[in-house]
Amino acid sequence: MVQIDKLCLNDVNRDILKEYQIFLLTEQHLLDNSISSYVLDVYKYLEFLENDGIASCMQIKKEDLLCYMTYLDDEKYSIYSVVRKITSFRTFHLYLHKNYHIEDITKGITPPRFYKKIPDILSIEEVEQLLDIRLVCAYDYRNKAMMELMYATGLRVSELVNLEMTNIDLEEGIVRCYGKGNKERIVPIGQVAMRYLRLYLDHYREVLKKKKLCDK
């Protein structure tokens, strides 16, 4: 756990933080790593406030907490770090409220919502480079067929590598794939992908199979 005596805090905050660490261990029964995470989050919080002229955690007001949250935003902390730190603040101020009968200033403080990062997309030039495979050996033709099929259908890599021959209907020009939740999708292949698939299947697949039974 954290050696609180070595932290840069005044005596009042250091003593309360020691008590808080014992509380997390004996009352909350948290693991050492979790306790260290909570304590270090609170330490950074108290250190910031001390530097801002607030000598004791008993004197922290809601605007002080909001000021620290603004600081976290200015310092470009990730949303995951901010959510974790807010959880640490809430636990600490709830401890102060129950043990020292001071107002819980975290009421009404809501953590930022998680968001899904928009995935990066390839430019037209990058796609062309990706598909521009020099065709020399059987592996080249296999890779070309795979890349053209992915590009034409939007298959995930996991869907592509799990395809079996029975999933591909060259006569109808469709592929059946199974994605998340084992949901079936039927996707048209397209003429270019069809051409390279036929080329690979007719002339090179048998070479790579090496006389082994294989449905893929």
CSV table of C-alpha atoms in Angstrom, one decimal:
chain,number,residue,atom,x,y,z
A,1,MET,CA,0.0,0.0,0.0
A,2,VAL,CA,1.0,3.7,-0.2
A,3,GLN,CA,3.5,5.0,2.3
A,4,ILE,CA,1.5,8.1,3.2
A,5,ASP,CA,4.2,9.5,5.5
A,6,LYS,CA,6.4,10.1,2.4
A,7,LEU,CA,3.7,12.1,0.6
A,8,CYS,CA,3.9,15.9,0.2
A,9,LEU,CA,0.9,16.8,2.3
A,10,ASN,CA,0.5,18.8,5.5
A,11,ASP,CA,0.0,17.0,8.8
A,12,VAL,CA,-3.8,17.3,8.9
A,13,ASN,CA,-4.4,15.9,5.4
A,14,ARG,CA,-1.7,13.2,5.9
A,15,ASP,CA,-3.3,11.9,9.1
A,16,ILE,CA,-6.8,11.8,7.6
A,17,LEU,CA,-5.5,10.1,4.5
A,18,LYS,CA,-3.8,7.4,6.8
A,19,GLU,CA,-7.2,6.8,8.5
A,20,TYR,CA,-8.9,6.6,5.1
A,21,GLN,CA,-6.4,4.0,3.9
A,22,ILE,CA,-7.1,1.9,7.0
A,23,PHE,CA,-10.8,2.3,6.4
A,24,LEU,CA,-10.5,1.0,2.8
A,25,LEU,CA,-8.6,-2.0,4.1
A,26,THR,CA,-10.6,-2.9,7.2
A,27,GLU,CA,-14.1,-1.7,6.4
A,28,GLN,CA,-14.3,-1.8,2.6
A,29,HIS,CA,-12.1,-4.9,2.4
A,30,LEU,CA,-10.5,-3.7,-0.8
A,31,LEU,CA,-7.4,-5.3,-2.4
A,32,ASP,CA,-4.0,-3.6,-2.0
A,33,ASN,CA,-4.0,-2.4,-5.7
A,34,SER,CA,-7.4,-0.9,-5.4
A,35,ILE,CA,-6.6,0.8,-2.1
A,36,SER,CA,-3.4,2.3,-3.6
A,37,SER,CA,-5.4,3.6,-6.6
A,38,TYR,CA,-8.0,5.3,-4.4
A,39,VAL,CA,-5.4,6.8,-2.0
A,40,LEU,CA,-3.2,8.1,-4.8
A,41,ASP,CA,-6.1,9.7,-6.5
A,42,VAL,CA,-7.1,11.4,-3.3
A,43,TYR,CA,-3.5,12.4,-2.6
A,44,LYS,CA,-3.2,14.2,-6.0
A,45,TYR,CA,-6.5,15.9,-5.3
A,46,LEU,CA,-5.5,17.1,-1.8
A,47,GLU,CA,-2.0,18.2,-3.1
A,48,PHE,CA,-3.7,20.3,-5.8
A,49,LEU,CA,-6.0,22.0,-3.2
A,50,GLU,CA,-3.1,22.6,-0.8
A,51,ASN,CA,-1.2,24.4,-3.5
A,52,ASP,CA,-4.4,26.4,-4.2
A,53,GLY,CA,-4.5,27.5,-0.5
A,54,ILE,CA,-6.9,25.0,1.0
A,55,ALA,CA,-5.1,23.7,4.0
A,56,SER,CA,-7.5,21.0,5.2
A,57,CYS,CA,-9.8,18.5,3.5
A,58,MET,CA,-12.4,19.6,6.0
A,59,GLN,CA,-12.6,23.0,4.3
A,60,ILE,CA,-13.1,21.8,0.7
A,61,LYS,CA,-16.1,23.3,-1.0
A,62,LYS,CA,-18.0,22.1,-4.0
A,63,GLU,CA,-16.5,24.9,-6.2
A,64,ASP,CA,-13.0,23.6,-5.2
A,65,LEU,CA,-13.9,20.1,-6.4
A,66,LEU,CA,-15.2,21.6,-9.7
A,67,CYS,CA,-12.0,23.6,-10.0
A,68,TYR,CA,-10.0,20.4,-9.8
A,69,MET,CA,-12.2,18.7,-12.3
A,70,THR,CA,-11.6,21.6,-14.7
A,71,TYR,CA,-7.9,21.1,-14.1
A,72,LEU,CA,-8.2,17.5,-15.1
A,73,ASP,CA,-9.9,18.5,-18.3
A,74,ASP,CA,-7.3,21.1,-19.1
A,75,GLU,CA,-4.5,18.5,-18.6
A,76,LYS,CA,-6.2,16.3,-21.1
A,77,TYR,CA,-6.7,13.3,-18.8
A,78,SER,CA,-8.5,10.5,-20.5
A,79,ILE,CA,-12.2,10.0,-19.8
A,80,TYR,CA,-11.4,6.7,-18.1
A,81,SER,CA,-9.0,8.4,-15.7
A,82,VAL,CA,-11.5,11.1,-14.9
A,83,VAL,CA,-14.3,8.7,-14.2
A,84,ARG,CA,-12.0,6.7,-11.9
A,85,LYS,CA,-10.8,9.8,-10.1
A,86,ILE,CA,-14.4,11.0,-9.5
A,87,THR,CA,-15.2,7.6,-8.0
A,88,SER,CA,-12.2,8.1,-5.7
A,89,PHE,CA,-13.4,11.6,-4.7
A,90,ARG,CA,-16.9,10.3,-4.0
A,91,THR,CA,-15.7,7.5,-1.7
A,92,PHE,CA,-13.4,9.9,0.2
A,93,HIS,CA,-16.0,12.6,0.7
A,94,LEU,CA,-18.6,10.0,1.8
A,95,TYR,CA,-16.0,8.8,4.3
A,96,LEU,CA,-15.6,12.4,5.6
A,97,HIS,CA,-19.3,12.9,5.7
A,98,LYS,CA,-19.9,9.7,7.8
A,99,ASN,CA,-16.9,10.1,10.1
A,100,TYR,CA,-16.5,13.9,10.5
A,101,HIS,CA,-20.1,14.9,9.8
A,102,ILE,CA,-19.3,17.4,7.1
A,103,GLU,CA,-21.3,18.0,3.9
A,104,ASP,CA,-20.8,15.5,1.1
A,105,ILE,CA,-19.9,17.9,-1.7
A,106,THR,CA,-19.9,15.2,-4.4
A,107,LYS,CA,-23.7,15.1,-4.5
A,108,GLY,CA,-24.9,16.1,-7.9
A,109,ILE,CA,-21.4,15.6,-9.5
A,110,THR,CA,-21.9,13.4,-12.5
A,111,PRO,CA,-19.0,11.7,-14.3
A,112,PRO,CA,-18.6,12.3,-18.0
A,113,ARG,CA,-20.2,9.8,-20.3
A,114,PHE,CA,-18.1,7.2,-22.1
A,115,TYR,CA,-18.1,7.5,-25.8
A,116,LYS,CA,-17.2,5.2,-28.6
A,117,LYS,CA,-14.2,6.4,-30.5
A,118,ILE,CA,-14.9,6.7,-34.2
A,119,PRO,CA,-12.6,4.3,-36.0
A,120,ASP,CA,-10.0,5.5,-38.4
A,121,ILE,CA,-10.7,4.9,-42.0
A,122,LEU,CA,-8.4,4.4,-44.9
A,123,SER,CA,-8.0,6.8,-47.7
A,124,ILE,CA,-8.7,5.8,-51.3
A,125,GLU,CA,-4.9,5.8,-51.9
A,126,GLU,CA,-4.3,3.5,-48.9
A,127,VAL,CA,-7.0,1.1,-50.0
A,128,GLU,CA,-5.4,0.9,-53.5
A,129,GLN,CA,-2.0,0.2,-52.0
A,130,LEU,CA,-3.5,-2.5,-49.8
A,131,LEU,CA,-5.1,-4.2,-52.8
A,132,ASP,CA,-2.1,-3.8,-55.0
A,133,ILE,CA,-0.6,-7.2,-54.3
A,134,ARG,CA,2.1,-8.5,-56.6
A,135,LEU,CA,0.9,-11.9,-57.8
A,136,VAL,CA,3.7,-14.3,-58.0
A,137,CYS,CA,3.0,-17.4,-55.8
A,138,ALA,CA,0.0,-19.2,-54.5
A,139,TYR,CA,0.1,-17.2,-51.2
A,140,ASP,CA,-0.2,-14.0,-53.2
A,141,TYR,CA,-3.3,-15.2,-55.0
A,142,ARG,CA,-4.8,-16.3,-51.7
A,143,ASN,CA,-4.1,-13.0,-50.0
A,144,LYS,CA,-5.4,-11.1,-53.0
A,145,ALA,CA,-8.7,-13.1,-53.0
A,146,MET,CA,-9.0,-12.5,-49.2
A,147,MET,CA,-8.4,-8.7,-49.4
A,148,GLU,CA,-10.7,-8.3,-52.4
A,149,LEU,CA,-13.4,-10.2,-50.6
A,150,MET,CA,-13.0,-8.1,-47.4
A,151,TYR,CA,-13.1,-4.9,-49.4
A,152,ALA,CA,-16.2,-6.0,-51.4
A,153,THR,CA,-18.3,-7.3,-48.5
A,154,GLY,CA,-17.1,-5.5,-45.4
A,155,LEU,CA,-16.4,-8.7,-43.6
A,156,ARG,CA,-14.5,-8.6,-40.3
A,157,VAL,CA,-11.2,-10.4,-40.1
A,158,SER,CA,-12.7,-12.9,-37.7
A,159,GLU,CA,-15.6,-13.5,-40.1
A,160,LEU,CA,-13.2,-13.9,-43.1
A,161,VAL,CA,-10.9,-16.5,-41.5
A,162,ASN,CA,-13.8,-18.6,-40.3
A,163,LEU,CA,-15.4,-18.8,-43.7
A,164,GLU,CA,-15.9,-22.3,-45.1
A,165,MET,CA,-16.4,-23.3,-48.7
A,166,THR,CA,-20.1,-23.9,-48.0
A,167,ASN,CA,-20.5,-20.3,-47.0
A,168,ILE,CA,-19.5,-19.1,-50.5
A,169,ASP,CA,-21.9,-19.4,-53.4
A,170,LEU,CA,-20.1,-18.3,-56.6
A,171,GLU,CA,-23.1,-19.1,-58.8
A,172,GLU,CA,-25.3,-16.6,-56.9
A,173,GLY,CA,-22.4,-14.3,-56.1
A,174,ILE,CA,-23.1,-14.2,-52.3
A,175,VAL,CA,-21.3,-15.1,-49.1
A,176,ARG,CA,-22.9,-16.2,-45.8
A,177,CYS,CA,-21.1,-15.1,-42.7
A,178,TYR,CA,-21.7,-15.3,-39.0
A,179,GLY,CA,-20.8,-12.4,-36.9
A,180,LYS,CA,-21.4,-11.3,-33.3
A,181,GLY,CA,-24.1,-13.3,-31.6
A,182,ASN,CA,-23.8,-15.9,-34.3
A,183,LYS,CA,-26.1,-13.8,-36.5
A,184,GLU,CA,-26.1,-14.8,-40.1
A,185,ARG,CA,-25.6,-12.2,-42.8
A,186,ILE,CA,-25.9,-12.8,-46.6
A,187,VAL,CA,-23.7,-10.3,-48.5
A,188,PRO,CA,-23.2,-9.9,-52.3
A,189,ILE,CA,-19.6,-10.4,-53.4
A,190,GLY,CA,-19.1,-8.2,-56.4
A,191,GLN,CA,-17.4,-8.9,-59.8
A,192,VAL,CA,-13.8,-8.1,-58.9
A,193,ALA,CA,-13.8,-10.2,-55.8
A,194,MET,CA,-15.6,-13.0,-57.7
A,195,ARG,CA,-12.8,-13.0,-60.3
A,196,TYR,CA,-10.0,-13.4,-57.8
A,197,LEU,CA,-11.9,-15.9,-55.7
A,198,ARG,CA,-12.4,-18.1,-58.8
A,199,LEU,CA,-8.8,-17.7,-59.8
A,200,TYR,CA,-7.5,-18.7,-56.4
A,201,LEU,CA,-10.0,-21.6,-55.9
A,202,ASP,CA,-9.5,-23.0,-59.4
A,203,HIS,CA,-5.7,-22.8,-59.6
A,204,TYR,CA,-4.0,-22.3,-56.2
A,205,ARG,CA,-6.1,-23.6,-53.3
A,206,GLU,CA,-5.1,-27.2,-54.0
A,207,VAL,CA,-1.4,-26.3,-53.8
A,208,LEU,CA,-1.8,-24.7,-50.4
A,209,LYS,CA,-4.0,-27.5,-49.0
A,210,LYS,CA,-1.0,-29.9,-49.4
A,211,LYS,CA,-3.3,-32.9,-49.6
A,212,LYS,CA,-5.0,-32.1,-46.3
A,213,LEU,CA,-8.8,-32.1,-45.9
A,214,CYS,CA,-9.9,-28.5,-45.5
A,215,ASP,CA,-13.3,-26.7,-45.8
A,216,LYS,CA,-11.7,-23.2,-45.7
